[in-house]
Coordinates of C-alpha atoms and ligand atoms in Angstrom, one line a residue:
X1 CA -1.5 -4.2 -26.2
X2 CA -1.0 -7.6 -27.7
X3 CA -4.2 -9.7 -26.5
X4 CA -4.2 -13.4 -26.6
X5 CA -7.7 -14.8 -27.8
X6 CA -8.1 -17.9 -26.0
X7 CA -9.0 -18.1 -22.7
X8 CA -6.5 -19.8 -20.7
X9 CA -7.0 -23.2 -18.7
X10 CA -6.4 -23.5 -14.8
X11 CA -3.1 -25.2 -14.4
X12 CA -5.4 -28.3 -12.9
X13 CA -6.8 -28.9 -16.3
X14 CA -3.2 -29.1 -17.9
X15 CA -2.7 -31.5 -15.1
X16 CA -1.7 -35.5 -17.1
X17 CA -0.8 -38.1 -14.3
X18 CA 2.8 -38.9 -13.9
X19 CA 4.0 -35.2 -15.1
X20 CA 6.4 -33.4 -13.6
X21 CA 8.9 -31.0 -13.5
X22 CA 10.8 -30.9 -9.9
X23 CA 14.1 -32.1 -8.5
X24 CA 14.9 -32.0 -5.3
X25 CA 18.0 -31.5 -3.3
X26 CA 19.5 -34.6 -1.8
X27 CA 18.4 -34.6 1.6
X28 CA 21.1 -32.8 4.3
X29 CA 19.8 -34.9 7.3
X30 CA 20.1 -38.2 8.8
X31 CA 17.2 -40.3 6.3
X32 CA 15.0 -42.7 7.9
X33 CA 12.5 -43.1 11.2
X34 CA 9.5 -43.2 11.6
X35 CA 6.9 -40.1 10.3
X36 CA 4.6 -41.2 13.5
X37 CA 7.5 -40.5 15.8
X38 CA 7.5 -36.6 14.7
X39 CA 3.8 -36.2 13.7
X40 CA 0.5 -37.0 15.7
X41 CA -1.5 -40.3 13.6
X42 CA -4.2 -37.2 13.0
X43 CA -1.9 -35.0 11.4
X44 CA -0.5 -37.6 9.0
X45 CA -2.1 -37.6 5.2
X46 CA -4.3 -40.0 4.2
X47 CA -4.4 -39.2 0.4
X48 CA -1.0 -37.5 -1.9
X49 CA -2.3 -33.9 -2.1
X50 CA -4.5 -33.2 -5.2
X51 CA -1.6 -30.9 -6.7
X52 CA -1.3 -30.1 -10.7
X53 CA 0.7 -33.0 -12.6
X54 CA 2.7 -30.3 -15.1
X55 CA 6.3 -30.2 -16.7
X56 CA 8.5 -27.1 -16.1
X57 CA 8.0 -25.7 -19.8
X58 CA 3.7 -26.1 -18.9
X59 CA 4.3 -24.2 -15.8
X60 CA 6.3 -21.1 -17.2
X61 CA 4.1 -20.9 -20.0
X62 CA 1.0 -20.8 -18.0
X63 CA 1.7 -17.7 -15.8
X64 CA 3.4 -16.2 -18.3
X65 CA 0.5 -16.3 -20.2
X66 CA -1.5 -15.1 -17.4
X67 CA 0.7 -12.5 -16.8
X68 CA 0.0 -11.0 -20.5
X69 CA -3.1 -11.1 -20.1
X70 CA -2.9 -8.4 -16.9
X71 CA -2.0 -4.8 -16.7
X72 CA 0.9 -4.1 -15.0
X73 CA 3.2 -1.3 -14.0
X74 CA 6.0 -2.7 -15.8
X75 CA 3.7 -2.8 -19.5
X76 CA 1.8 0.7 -19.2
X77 CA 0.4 3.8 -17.1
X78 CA -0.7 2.7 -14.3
X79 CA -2.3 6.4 -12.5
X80 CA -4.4 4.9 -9.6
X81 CA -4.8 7.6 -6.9
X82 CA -4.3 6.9 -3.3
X83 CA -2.8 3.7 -4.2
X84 CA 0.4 4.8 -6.1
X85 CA 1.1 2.4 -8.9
X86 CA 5.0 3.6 -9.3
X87 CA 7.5 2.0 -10.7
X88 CA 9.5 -0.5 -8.5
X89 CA 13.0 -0.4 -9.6
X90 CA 14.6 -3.6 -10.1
X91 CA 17.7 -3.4 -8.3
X92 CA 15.4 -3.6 -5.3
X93 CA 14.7 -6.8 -6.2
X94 CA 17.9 -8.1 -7.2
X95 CA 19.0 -7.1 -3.8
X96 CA 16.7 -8.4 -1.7
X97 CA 17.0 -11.9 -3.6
X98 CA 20.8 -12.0 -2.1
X99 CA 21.8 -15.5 -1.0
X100 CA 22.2 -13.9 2.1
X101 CA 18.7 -12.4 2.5
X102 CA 16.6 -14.7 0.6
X103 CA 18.3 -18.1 2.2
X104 CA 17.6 -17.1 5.7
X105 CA 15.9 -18.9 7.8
X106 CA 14.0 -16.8 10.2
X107 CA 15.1 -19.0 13.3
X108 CA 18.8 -18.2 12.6
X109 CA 20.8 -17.5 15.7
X110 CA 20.8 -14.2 16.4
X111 CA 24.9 -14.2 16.1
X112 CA 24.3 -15.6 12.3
X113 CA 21.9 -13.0 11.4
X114 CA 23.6 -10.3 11.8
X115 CA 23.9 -8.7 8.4
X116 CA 20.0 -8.6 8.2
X117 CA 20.0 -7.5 11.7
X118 CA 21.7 -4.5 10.7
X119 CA 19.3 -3.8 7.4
X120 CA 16.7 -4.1 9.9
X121 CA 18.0 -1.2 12.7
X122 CA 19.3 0.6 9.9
X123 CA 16.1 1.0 8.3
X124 CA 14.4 1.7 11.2
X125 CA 17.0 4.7 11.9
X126 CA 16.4 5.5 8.0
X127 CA 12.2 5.9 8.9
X128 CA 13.0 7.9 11.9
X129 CA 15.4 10.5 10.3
X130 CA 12.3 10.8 7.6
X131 CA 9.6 10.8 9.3
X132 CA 10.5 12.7 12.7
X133 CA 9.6 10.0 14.9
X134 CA 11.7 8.7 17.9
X135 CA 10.7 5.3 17.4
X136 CA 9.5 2.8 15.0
X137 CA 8.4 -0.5 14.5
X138 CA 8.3 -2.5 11.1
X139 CA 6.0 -5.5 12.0
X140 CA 2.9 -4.6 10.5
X141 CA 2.2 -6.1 7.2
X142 CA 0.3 -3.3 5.4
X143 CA -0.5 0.3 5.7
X144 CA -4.0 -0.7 7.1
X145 CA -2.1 -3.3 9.7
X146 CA 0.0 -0.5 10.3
X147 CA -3.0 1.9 11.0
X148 CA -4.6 -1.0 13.1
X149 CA -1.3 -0.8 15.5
X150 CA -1.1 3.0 15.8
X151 CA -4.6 2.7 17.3
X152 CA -4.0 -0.2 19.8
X153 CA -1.0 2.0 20.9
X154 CA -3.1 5.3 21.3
X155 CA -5.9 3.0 23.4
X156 CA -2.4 1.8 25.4
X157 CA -1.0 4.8 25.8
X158 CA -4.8 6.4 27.5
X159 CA -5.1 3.5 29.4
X160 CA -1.6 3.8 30.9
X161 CA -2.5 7.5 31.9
X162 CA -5.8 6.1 33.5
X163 CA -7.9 7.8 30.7
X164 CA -9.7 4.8 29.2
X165 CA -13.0 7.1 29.2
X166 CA -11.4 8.5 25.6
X167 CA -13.3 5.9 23.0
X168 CA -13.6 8.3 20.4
X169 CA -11.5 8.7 17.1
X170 CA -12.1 11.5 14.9
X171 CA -11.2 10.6 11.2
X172 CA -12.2 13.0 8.8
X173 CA -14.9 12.5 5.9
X174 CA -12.1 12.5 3.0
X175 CA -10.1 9.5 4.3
X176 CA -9.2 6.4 3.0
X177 CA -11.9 3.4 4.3
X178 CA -8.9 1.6 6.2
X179 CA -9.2 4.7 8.7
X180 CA -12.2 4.5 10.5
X181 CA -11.9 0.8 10.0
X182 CA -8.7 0.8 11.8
X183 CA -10.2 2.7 14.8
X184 CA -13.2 0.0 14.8
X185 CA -11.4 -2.8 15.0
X186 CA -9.2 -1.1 18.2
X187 CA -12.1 -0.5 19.4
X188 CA -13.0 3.0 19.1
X189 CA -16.3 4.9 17.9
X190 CA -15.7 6.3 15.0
X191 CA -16.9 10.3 14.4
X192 CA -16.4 12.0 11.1
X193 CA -15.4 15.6 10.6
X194 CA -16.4 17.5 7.8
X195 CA -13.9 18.8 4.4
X196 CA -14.1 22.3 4.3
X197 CA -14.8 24.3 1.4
X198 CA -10.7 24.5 0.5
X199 CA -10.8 20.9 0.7
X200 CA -9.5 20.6 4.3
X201 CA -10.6 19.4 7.6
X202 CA -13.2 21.8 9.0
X203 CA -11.7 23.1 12.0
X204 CA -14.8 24.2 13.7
X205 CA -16.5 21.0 13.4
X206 CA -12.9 19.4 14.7
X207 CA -13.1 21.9 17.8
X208 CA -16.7 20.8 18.4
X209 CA -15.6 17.1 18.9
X210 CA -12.4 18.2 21.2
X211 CA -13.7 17.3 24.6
X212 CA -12.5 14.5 27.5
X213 CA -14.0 11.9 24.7
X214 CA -11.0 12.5 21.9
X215 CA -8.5 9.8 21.8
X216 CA -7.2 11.2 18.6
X217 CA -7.5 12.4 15.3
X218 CA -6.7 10.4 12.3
X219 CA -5.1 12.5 9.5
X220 CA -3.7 11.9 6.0
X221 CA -1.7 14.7 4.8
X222 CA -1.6 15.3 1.9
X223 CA -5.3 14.0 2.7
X224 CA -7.2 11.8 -0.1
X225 CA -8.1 15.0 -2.1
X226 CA -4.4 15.5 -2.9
X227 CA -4.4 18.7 -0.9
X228 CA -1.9 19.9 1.7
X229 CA -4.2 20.0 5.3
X230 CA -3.9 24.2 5.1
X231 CA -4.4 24.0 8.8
X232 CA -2.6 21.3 10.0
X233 CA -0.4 23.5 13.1
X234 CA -3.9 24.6 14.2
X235 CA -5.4 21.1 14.1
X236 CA -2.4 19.4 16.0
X237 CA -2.7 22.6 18.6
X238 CA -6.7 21.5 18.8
X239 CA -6.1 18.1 19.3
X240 CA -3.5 18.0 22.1
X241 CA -4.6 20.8 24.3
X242 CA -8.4 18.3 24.4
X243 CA -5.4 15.9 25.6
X244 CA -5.8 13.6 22.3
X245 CA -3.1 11.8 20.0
X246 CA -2.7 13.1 16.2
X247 CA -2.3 10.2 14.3
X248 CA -0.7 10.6 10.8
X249 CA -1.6 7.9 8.1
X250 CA 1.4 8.6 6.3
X251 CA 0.2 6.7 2.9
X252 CA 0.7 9.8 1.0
X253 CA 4.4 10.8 2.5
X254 CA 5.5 10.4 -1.5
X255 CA 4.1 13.7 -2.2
X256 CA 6.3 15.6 1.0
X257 CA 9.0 13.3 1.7
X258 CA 12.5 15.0 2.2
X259 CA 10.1 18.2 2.9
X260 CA 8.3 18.4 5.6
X261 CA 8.2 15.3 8.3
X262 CA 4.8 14.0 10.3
X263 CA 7.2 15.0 13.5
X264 CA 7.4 18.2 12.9
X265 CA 4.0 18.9 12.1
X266 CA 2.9 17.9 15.6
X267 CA 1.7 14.4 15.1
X268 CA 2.6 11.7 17.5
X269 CA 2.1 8.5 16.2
X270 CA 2.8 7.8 12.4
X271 CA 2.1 5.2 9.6
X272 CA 3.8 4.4 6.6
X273 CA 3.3 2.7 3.3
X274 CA 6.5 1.4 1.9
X275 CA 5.1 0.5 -1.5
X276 CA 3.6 4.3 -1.7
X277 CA 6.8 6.2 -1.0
X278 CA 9.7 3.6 -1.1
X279 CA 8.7 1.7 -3.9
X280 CA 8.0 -2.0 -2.8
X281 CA 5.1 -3.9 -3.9
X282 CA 1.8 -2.9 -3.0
X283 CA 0.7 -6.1 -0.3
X284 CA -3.0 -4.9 -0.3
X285 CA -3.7 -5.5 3.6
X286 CA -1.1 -8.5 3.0
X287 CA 2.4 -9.2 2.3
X288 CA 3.7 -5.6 2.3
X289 CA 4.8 -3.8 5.0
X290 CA 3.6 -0.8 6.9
X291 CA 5.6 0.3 9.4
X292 CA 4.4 2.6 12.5
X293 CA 6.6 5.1 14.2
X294 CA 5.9 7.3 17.3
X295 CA 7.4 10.2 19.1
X296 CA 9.8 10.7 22.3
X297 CA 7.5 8.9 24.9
X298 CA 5.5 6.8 23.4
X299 CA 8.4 4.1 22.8
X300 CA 7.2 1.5 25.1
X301 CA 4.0 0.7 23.6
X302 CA 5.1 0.0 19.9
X303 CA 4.8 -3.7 18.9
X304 CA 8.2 -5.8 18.7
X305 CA 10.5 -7.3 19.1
X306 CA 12.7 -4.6 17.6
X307 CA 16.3 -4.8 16.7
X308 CA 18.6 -3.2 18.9
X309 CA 22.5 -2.3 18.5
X310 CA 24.7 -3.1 21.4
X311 CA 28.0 -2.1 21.6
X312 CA 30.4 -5.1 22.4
X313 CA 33.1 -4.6 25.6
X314 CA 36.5 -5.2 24.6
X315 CA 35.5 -6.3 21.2
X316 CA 35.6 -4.3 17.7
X317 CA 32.2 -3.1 16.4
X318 CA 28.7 -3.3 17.6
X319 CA 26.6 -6.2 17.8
X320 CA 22.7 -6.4 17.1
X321 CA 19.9 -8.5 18.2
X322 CA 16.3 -8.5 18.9
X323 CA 14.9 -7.0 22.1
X324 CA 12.5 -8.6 24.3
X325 CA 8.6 -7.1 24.5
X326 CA 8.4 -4.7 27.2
X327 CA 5.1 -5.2 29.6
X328 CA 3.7 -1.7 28.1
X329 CA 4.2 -3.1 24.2
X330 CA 1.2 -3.6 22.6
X331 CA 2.9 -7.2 21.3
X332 CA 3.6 -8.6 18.3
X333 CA 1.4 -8.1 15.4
X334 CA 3.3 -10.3 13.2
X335 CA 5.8 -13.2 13.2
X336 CA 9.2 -12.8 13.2
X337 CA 11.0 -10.2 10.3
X338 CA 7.7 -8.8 9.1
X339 CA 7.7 -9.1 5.3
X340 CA 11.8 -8.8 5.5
X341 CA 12.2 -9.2 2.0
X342 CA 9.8 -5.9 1.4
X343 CA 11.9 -4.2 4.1
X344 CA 14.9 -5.1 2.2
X345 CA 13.8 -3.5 -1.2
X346 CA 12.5 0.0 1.0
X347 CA 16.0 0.7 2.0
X348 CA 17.5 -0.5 -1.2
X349 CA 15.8 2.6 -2.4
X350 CA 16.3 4.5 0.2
X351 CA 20.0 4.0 0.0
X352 CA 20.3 4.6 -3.9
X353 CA 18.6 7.9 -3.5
X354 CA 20.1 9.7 -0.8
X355 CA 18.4 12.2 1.3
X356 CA 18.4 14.9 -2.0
X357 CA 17.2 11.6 -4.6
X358 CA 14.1 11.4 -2.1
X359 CA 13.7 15.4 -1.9
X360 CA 13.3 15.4 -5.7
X361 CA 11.0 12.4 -5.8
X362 CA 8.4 14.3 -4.0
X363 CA 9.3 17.6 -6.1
X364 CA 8.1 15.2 -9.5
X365 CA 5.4 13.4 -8.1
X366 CA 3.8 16.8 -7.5
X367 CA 5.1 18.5 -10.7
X368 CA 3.6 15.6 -12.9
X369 CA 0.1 15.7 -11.0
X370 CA 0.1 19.6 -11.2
X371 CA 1.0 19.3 -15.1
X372 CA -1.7 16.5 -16.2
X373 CA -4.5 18.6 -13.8
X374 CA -3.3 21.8 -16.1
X375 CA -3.4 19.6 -19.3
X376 CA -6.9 18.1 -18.5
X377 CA -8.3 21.0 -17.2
X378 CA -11.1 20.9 -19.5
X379 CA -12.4 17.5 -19.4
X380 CA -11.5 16.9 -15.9
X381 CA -11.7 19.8 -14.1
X382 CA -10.6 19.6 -10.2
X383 CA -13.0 19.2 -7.6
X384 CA -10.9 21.6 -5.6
X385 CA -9.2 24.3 -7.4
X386 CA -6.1 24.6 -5.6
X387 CA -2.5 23.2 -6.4
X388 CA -2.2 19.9 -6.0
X389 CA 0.6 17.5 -4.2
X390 CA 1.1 13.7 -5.8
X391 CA -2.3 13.2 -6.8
X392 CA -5.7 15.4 -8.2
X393 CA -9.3 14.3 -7.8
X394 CA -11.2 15.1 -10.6
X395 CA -15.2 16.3 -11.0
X396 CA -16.8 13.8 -13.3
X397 CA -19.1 15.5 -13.8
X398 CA -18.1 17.3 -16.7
X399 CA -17.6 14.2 -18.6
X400 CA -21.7 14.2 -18.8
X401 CA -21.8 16.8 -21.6
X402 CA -20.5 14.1 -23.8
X403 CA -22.6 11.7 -22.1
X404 CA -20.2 9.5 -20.1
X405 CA -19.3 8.7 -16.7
X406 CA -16.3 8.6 -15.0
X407 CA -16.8 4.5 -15.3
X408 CA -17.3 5.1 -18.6
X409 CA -14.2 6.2 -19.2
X410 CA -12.0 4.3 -17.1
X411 CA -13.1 1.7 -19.1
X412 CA -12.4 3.2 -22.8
X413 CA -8.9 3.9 -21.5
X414 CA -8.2 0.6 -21.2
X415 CA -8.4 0.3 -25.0
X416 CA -5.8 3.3 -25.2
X417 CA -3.3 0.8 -23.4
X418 CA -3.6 3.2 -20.1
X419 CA -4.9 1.7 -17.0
X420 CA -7.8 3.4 -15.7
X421 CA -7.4 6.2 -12.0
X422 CA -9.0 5.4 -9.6
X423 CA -12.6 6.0 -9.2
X424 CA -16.0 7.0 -7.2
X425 CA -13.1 7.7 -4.2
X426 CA -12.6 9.9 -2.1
X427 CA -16.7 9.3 -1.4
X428 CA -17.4 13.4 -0.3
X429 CA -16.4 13.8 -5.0
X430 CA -19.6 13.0 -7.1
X431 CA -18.2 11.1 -10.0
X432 CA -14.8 11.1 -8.3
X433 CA -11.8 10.1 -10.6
X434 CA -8.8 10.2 -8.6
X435 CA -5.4 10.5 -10.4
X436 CA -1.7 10.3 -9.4
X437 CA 0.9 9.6 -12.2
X438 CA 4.2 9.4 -9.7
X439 CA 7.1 11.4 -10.5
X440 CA 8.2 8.0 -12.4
X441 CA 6.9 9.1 -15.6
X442 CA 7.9 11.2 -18.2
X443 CA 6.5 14.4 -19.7
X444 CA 5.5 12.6 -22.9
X445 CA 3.7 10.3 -21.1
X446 CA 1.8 12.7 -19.2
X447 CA 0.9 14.1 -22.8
X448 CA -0.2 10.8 -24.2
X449 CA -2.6 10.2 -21.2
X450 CA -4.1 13.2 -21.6
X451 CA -4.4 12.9 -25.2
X452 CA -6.1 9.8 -25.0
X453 CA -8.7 11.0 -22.4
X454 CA -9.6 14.0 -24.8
X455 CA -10.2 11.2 -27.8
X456 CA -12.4 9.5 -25.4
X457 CA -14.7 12.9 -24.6
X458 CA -14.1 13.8 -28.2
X459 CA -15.4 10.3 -29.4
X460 CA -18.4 10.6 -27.2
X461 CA -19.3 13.8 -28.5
X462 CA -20.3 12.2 -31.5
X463 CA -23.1 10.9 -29.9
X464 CA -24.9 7.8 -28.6
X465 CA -25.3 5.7 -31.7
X466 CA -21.8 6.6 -33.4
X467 CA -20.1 5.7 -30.2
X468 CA -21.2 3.2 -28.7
X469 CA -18.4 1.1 -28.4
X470 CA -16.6 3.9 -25.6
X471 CA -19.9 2.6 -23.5
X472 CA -19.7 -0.7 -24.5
X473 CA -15.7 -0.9 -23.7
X474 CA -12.7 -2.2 -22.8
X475 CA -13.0 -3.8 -26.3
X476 CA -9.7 -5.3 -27.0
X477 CA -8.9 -6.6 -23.4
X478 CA -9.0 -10.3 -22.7
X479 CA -12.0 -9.9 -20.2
X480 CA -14.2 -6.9 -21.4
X481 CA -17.2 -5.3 -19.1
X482 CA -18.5 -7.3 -16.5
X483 CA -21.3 -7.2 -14.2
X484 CA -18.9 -5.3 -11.4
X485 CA -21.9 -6.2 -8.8
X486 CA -22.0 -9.6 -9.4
X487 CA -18.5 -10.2 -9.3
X488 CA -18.4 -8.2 -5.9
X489 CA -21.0 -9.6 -4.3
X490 CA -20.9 -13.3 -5.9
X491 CA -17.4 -13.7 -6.6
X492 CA -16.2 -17.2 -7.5
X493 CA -12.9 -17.7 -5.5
X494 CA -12.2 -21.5 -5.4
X495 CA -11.8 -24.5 -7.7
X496 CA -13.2 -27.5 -6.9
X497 CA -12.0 -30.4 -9.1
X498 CA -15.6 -32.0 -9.0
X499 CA -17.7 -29.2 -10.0
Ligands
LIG1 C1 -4.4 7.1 2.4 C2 -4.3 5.7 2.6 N1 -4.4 5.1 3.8 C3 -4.3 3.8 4.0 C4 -4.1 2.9 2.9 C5 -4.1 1.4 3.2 O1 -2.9 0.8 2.9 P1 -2.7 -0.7 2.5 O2 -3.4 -0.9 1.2 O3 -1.2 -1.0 2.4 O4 -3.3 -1.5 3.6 C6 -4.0 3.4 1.6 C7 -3.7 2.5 0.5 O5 -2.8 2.6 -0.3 C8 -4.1 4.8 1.4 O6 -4.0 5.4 0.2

């Protein structure tokens, strides 16, 4: 990795009055009266806003400065478990930056918007056919946002049935933080169920909590140990015969898609994230897009509006637009599209791969994670000794013989030019390090990676004093160790020009 030395400035200190580098359109609309007449005094600006003053050249060099000194996807091995770092291919991109997509505005006329009208129905047909589900909406912004609406529609759809004594969502103790989280925020009390010793949901401890109380049970199959839920029929059976919901945080759909689908496993409400399996970028709880789907019956409480497709009466073709909320929807959750341009990229990918091109992403995604857990065997032995889908967790443990921890080396990796899996997660794995390559990468890669944690161990072995620099490490990166509990407790966020 080529590491610039010097720190770079914010963009505020290249800032020289009088600078700039913008020119803008000739104005398309009557020119002239008066600012007060459209804006309240109130609203109006006293003071030009305290932007930077840069030229075009400043500004490209700047970012892509900054950009160098980040790792990224598109520069190395990126193997973060649960949160899928795969490649995003960039025809995606090229096609969602279309003239046509990109230069919409989102109050276009219904009857002018009909191309993206049709992307939009399309896709949602596309989910459907994948996932099982009758229904689905693509509002939500995130998987967690997605999460957040499958909930309000489980308390709608109890409430609607005169059931609102059901407050409580099981989640079980290997999920992803988001979960209970999700359930909080709609309002539900939150128990855990126990793993099993094969890594799965305890069933007994499930059948304990299956009373008049259950609202649902939130499950993540593959779950967050990489492991197909052995019992998920049995689970499902559990579950609705206490008159519950199974909720399926689909996050992890890259590791059984054009397999097995949520629908047919007996969930009822479903979440997906479209950076995980269908390659857009990751929004973090932000601009992404998590759409949630839901079987035959539950169609009136998803969020919307939603496109529809009408056929047109004496006319050639069909015609789309947007329906209105029904009074059992749980509303909008976000304005307008969604994150349209996100949408547009998931179905770009769908499209280009075809119902077999998805089938064989989730065959590699869980042939590379079953090859790197054989190759690492040794250092990182599994947690649970089972085959894995997209992703293995690995007992850190082991790394202790050589006097590391799993922090340790995540951090040494970084000097190898690989970024580091993700670690201490799922909680219920001492020294957790959770890894999922995607079936993006090659076999050589794979090799490389696992070479370079076995230098790592090796190095350490050497002892305390003649390596101390894989403690001391990442060495060569632009920002080396920091003091992770400062910078999460007492992070420094803003700039303020007078400090
Ligand atoms: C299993 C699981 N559930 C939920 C989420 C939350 O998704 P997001 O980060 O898009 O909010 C993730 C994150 O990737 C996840 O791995």
């Amino acid at each position: 990795m080529t590491v610039p030395d010097q720190p770079e400035p914010l963009i505020f200190d290249l800032s020289q009055p009088g600078r700039g580098g913008m020119a803008l359109p000739r104005v398309d609309v009557p020119e002239g009266g008066d600012v007060e007449d459209l804006l309240p005094a109130a609203a109006l600006r006293q003071a030009p806003p305290r932007l930077p003053e840069v030229s075009e050249l400043q500004v490209v060099r700047h970012f892509t400065r900054l950009a160098r000194r980040n790792f990224a996807v598109d520069t190395g091995f990126y193997p973060l478990g649960s949160c899928t770092m795969k490649y995003n291919p960039k025809i995606n991109d090229e096609l969602a930056g279309l003239d046509g997509f990109a230069g919409l505005h989102p109050y276009t006329p219904d009857a002018w918007a009909q191309g993206a009208l049709r992307v939009l129905w399309e896709l949602e047909q596309a989910l459907c056919r994948i996932t099982g589900m009758a229904a689905c909406s693509l509002q939500p912004a995130a998987g967690a946002h997605g999460e957040l609406a499958g909930m309000l529609i489980t308390a709608a759809y109890h409430r609607a049935r005169g059931d609102g004594a059901r407050r409580r969502v099981a989640v079980p103790a290997s999920a992803h933080g988001t979960n209970p989280a999700s359930a909080a925020m709609a309002g539900f009390e939150v128990v855990e169920v126990p793993a099993d010793a094969r890594g799965g949901t305890d069933i007994e401890a499930l059948r304990a909590l299956a009373d008049e109380r259950l609202a649902a049970l939130m499950l993540t199959n593959p779950n967050t140990l990489g492991l197909f839920e052995e019992n998920v029929a049995a689970l499902a059976d559990l579950v609705h015969a206490a008159g519950g919901l199974m909720y399926y945080d689909g996050a992890n759909l890259n590791a059984v898609v054009g397999r097995v689908r949520p629908g047919d496993m007996g969930f009822d409400i479903c979440h997906l994230n479209l950076h995980k399996t269908f390659s857009t970028p990751h929004g973090m709880g932000g601009p992404g897009a998590g759409p949630v789907g839901v079987r035959a019956g539950l169609e009136r409480f998803l969020p919307g509006p939603r496109p529809v497709r009408r056929d047109r009466p004496g006319e050639p073709g069909e015609a789309f637009s947007w329906e209105d909320l029904g009074p059992d929807s749980i509303g909008r959750v976000r304005a307008l599209y969604g994150n349209f341009a996100v949408l547009v990229r998931a179905y770009a990918y769908i499209l280009t791969h075809g119902g077999e091109g998805l089938r064989a992403v989730s065959g590699h995604a869980v042939l590379a994670a079953n090859y790197l857990k054989m190759l690492l065997a040794d250092a990182l032995p599994p947690a649970v000794d089972r085959p894995c889908m997209h992703e293995y967790v690995a007992d850190g443990r082991a790394l202790r013989g050589a006097g590391l921890r799993a922090l340790d080396l995540c951090k040494a990796l970084l000097d190898h030019g690989f970024h580091a899996p993700t670690m201490y997660f799922p909680l219920i794995v001492e020294e957790a390090l959770m890894i999922e390559p995607t079936e993006t990468e090659s076999r050589q890669m794979l090799e490389a990676f696992a070479d370079a944690v076995h230098a790592i161990v090796a190095e350490a072995a050497r002892g305390a004093e003649a390596s101390a620099g894989v403690r001391q490490g990442p060495l060569e990166t632009p920002v080396g160790r920091i003091d992770e509990a400062r910078a999460a407790r007492r992070p420094v966020l803003r700039w303020w020009p007078e400090a």
